[in-house]
């Protein structure tokens, strides 16, 4: 099956970074993280979601396991910001070039400060959105961090 490349995939290709693509059916509207993990046959611990937040005009990107919740205080500390708020959904496309359910940490309109939850460092591979609803890309966490200049840190609620 021919897969149309997304910005995220083209960026990884340009860096000669290895990744695998997983596609899933999204006709049922179930595009939340746990459903995606089940559809692509990977444990929820290795499937990560991309969350975009901001502190004033500065966007930040946080990549955490799909079954977890972002701790905004930990996120603010990681970013060196006083307070972090989630980016309103209506702003997501304007700032990232992506829509909800298809937001990849790779290939956004600009490279924003990016943080990946530290549990990823213990894994051989993680899956993140490939930049389109219905597509995930699986790659080494260190490779992802290198491509988006990310920092590994604790980001989730206990």
Short mmCIF file of C-alpha atoms in Angstrom, two decimals, residues 4-158:
data_model
loop_
_atom_site.label_atom_id
_atom_site.label_comp_id
_atom_site.label_asym_id
_atom_site.label_seq_id
_atom_site.Cartn_x
_atom_site.Cartn_y
_atom_site.Cartn_z
CA UNK A 4 1.34 9.54 1.19
CA UNK A 5 4.19 11.10 3.14
CA UNK A 6 3.44 13.66 5.82
CA UNK A 7 5.68 16.57 6.83
CA UNK A 8 6.83 14.49 9.81
CA UNK A 9 7.82 11.57 7.60
CA UNK A 10 9.58 13.81 5.07
CA UNK A 11 11.56 15.45 7.87
CA UNK A 12 12.66 12.05 9.23
CA UNK A 13 13.54 10.89 5.70
CA UNK A 14 15.68 14.00 5.19
CA UNK A 15 17.62 13.16 8.33
CA UNK A 16 17.88 9.51 7.23
CA UNK A 17 16.11 8.56 10.46
CA UNK A 18 14.57 5.11 10.64
CA UNK A 19 10.90 4.70 11.53
CA UNK A 20 8.00 2.33 10.93
CA UNK A 21 4.49 3.43 9.96
CA UNK A 22 1.36 1.99 11.55
CA UNK A 23 -1.99 2.85 9.99
CA UNK A 24 -5.39 2.43 11.60
CA UNK A 25 -9.02 2.87 10.69
CA UNK A 26 -10.49 6.06 12.12
CA UNK A 27 -13.95 5.78 10.56
CA UNK A 28 -15.43 5.01 14.00
CA UNK A 29 -14.19 8.38 15.30
CA UNK A 30 -12.12 6.70 18.02
CA UNK A 31 -8.87 8.64 17.70
CA UNK A 32 -8.01 9.02 21.39
CA UNK A 33 -4.69 7.56 22.47
CA UNK A 34 -5.81 4.34 24.12
CA UNK A 35 -8.01 3.43 21.14
CA UNK A 36 -5.12 4.15 18.76
CA UNK A 37 -2.76 1.95 20.80
CA UNK A 38 -5.25 -0.90 20.62
CA UNK A 39 -5.83 -0.41 16.90
CA UNK A 40 -2.13 -0.53 16.04
CA UNK A 41 -1.47 -3.42 18.43
CA UNK A 42 1.00 -1.69 20.74
CA UNK A 43 0.81 -1.35 24.52
CA UNK A 44 -0.41 2.07 25.72
CA UNK A 45 2.92 2.58 27.53
CA UNK A 46 4.77 2.91 24.19
CA UNK A 47 2.20 5.04 22.36
CA UNK A 48 2.69 8.73 23.12
CA UNK A 49 0.45 11.73 22.51
CA UNK A 50 1.60 15.21 21.55
CA UNK A 51 0.19 18.05 23.62
CA UNK A 52 0.74 21.70 22.77
CA UNK A 53 0.61 24.32 25.49
CA UNK A 54 1.71 27.89 25.90
CA UNK A 55 2.97 30.44 28.38
CA UNK A 56 1.87 33.79 27.00
CA UNK A 57 2.84 33.85 23.31
CA UNK A 58 5.40 31.01 23.64
CA UNK A 59 4.19 27.52 22.58
CA UNK A 60 5.62 24.36 24.17
CA UNK A 61 5.28 20.75 23.06
CA UNK A 62 4.92 17.86 25.50
CA UNK A 63 5.02 14.20 24.46
CA UNK A 64 3.59 11.81 27.07
CA UNK A 65 2.15 8.25 27.19
CA UNK A 66 -1.43 8.19 25.90
CA UNK A 67 -2.94 6.87 29.14
CA UNK A 68 -1.32 9.59 31.26
CA UNK A 69 -2.23 13.18 32.08
CA UNK A 70 0.13 16.13 31.73
CA UNK A 71 1.04 17.75 35.06
CA UNK A 72 0.98 21.46 34.21
CA UNK A 73 3.19 22.37 37.18
CA UNK A 74 5.86 19.86 36.10
CA UNK A 75 5.49 21.08 32.51
CA UNK A 76 5.98 24.71 33.57
CA UNK A 77 9.04 23.78 35.62
CA UNK A 78 10.52 21.84 32.67
CA UNK A 79 9.91 24.79 30.36
CA UNK A 80 11.22 27.35 32.83
CA UNK A 81 7.86 29.14 32.72
CA UNK A 82 5.81 30.54 35.58
CA UNK A 83 2.57 29.02 34.29
CA UNK A 84 1.62 26.75 31.38
CA UNK A 85 -1.84 26.48 29.81
CA UNK A 86 -3.06 24.12 27.13
CA UNK A 87 -3.26 25.71 23.70
CA UNK A 88 -6.93 26.16 22.74
CA UNK A 89 -7.92 23.53 20.17
CA UNK A 90 -8.96 26.20 17.68
CA UNK A 91 -5.36 27.51 17.74
CA UNK A 92 -3.68 24.13 17.14
CA UNK A 93 -3.70 24.19 13.32
CA UNK A 94 -2.53 27.82 13.17
CA UNK A 95 0.50 27.18 15.41
CA UNK A 96 1.48 23.64 14.43
CA UNK A 97 0.03 22.89 11.00
CA UNK A 98 -1.67 19.84 12.54
CA UNK A 99 -5.18 18.96 13.71
CA UNK A 100 -6.28 17.21 16.91
CA UNK A 101 -5.59 13.48 16.59
CA UNK A 102 -2.93 14.06 13.95
CA UNK A 103 -0.50 16.33 15.81
CA UNK A 104 3.06 15.06 15.54
CA UNK A 105 6.01 16.43 17.51
CA UNK A 106 7.94 16.26 14.20
CA UNK A 107 7.35 18.68 11.33
CA UNK A 108 5.43 21.47 13.03
CA UNK A 109 5.43 24.90 11.37
CA UNK A 110 8.27 25.89 13.73
CA UNK A 111 10.50 23.99 16.11
CA UNK A 112 9.07 24.76 19.54
CA UNK A 113 10.68 23.80 22.85
CA UNK A 114 9.81 20.11 23.19
CA UNK A 115 9.80 17.81 26.20
CA UNK A 116 9.32 14.02 26.23
CA UNK A 117 8.27 12.15 29.35
CA UNK A 118 11.25 10.36 30.87
CA UNK A 119 9.61 6.90 30.66
CA UNK A 120 10.41 6.98 26.93
CA UNK A 121 14.12 6.70 27.69
CA UNK A 122 13.56 3.18 29.02
CA UNK A 123 11.84 2.00 25.82
CA UNK A 124 13.39 0.68 22.61
CA UNK A 125 10.79 2.44 20.48
CA UNK A 126 7.78 4.70 20.95
CA UNK A 127 4.92 5.53 18.61
CA UNK A 128 3.77 9.10 17.98
CA UNK A 129 1.44 10.62 15.42
CA UNK A 130 2.88 10.66 11.93
CA UNK A 131 1.10 13.95 11.28
CA UNK A 132 -2.22 12.63 10.03
CA UNK A 133 -5.20 11.01 11.73
CA UNK A 134 -4.94 7.27 11.03
CA UNK A 135 -1.13 7.15 11.00
CA UNK A 136 1.43 6.58 13.73
CA UNK A 137 5.19 6.34 13.36
CA UNK A 138 7.33 4.15 15.58
CA UNK A 139 10.91 5.20 16.23
CA UNK A 140 13.64 5.22 18.85
CA UNK A 141 12.98 7.82 21.59
CA UNK A 142 16.54 9.21 21.37
CA UNK A 143 16.12 9.66 17.62
CA UNK A 144 12.86 11.56 18.16
CA UNK A 145 14.53 13.73 20.80
CA UNK A 146 17.45 14.48 18.46
CA UNK A 147 15.17 15.43 15.55
CA UNK A 148 13.07 17.89 17.60
CA UNK A 149 15.80 18.94 20.07
CA UNK A 150 13.72 17.57 22.95
CA UNK A 151 14.59 17.07 26.59
CA UNK A 152 13.51 14.00 28.58
CA UNK A 153 11.88 14.90 31.92
CA UNK A 154 9.10 13.93 34.32
CA UNK A 155 5.85 15.41 32.99
CA UNK A 156 2.92 13.31 34.17
CA UNK A 157 0.59 13.42 37.17
CA UNK A 158 1.33 10.87 39.87
#
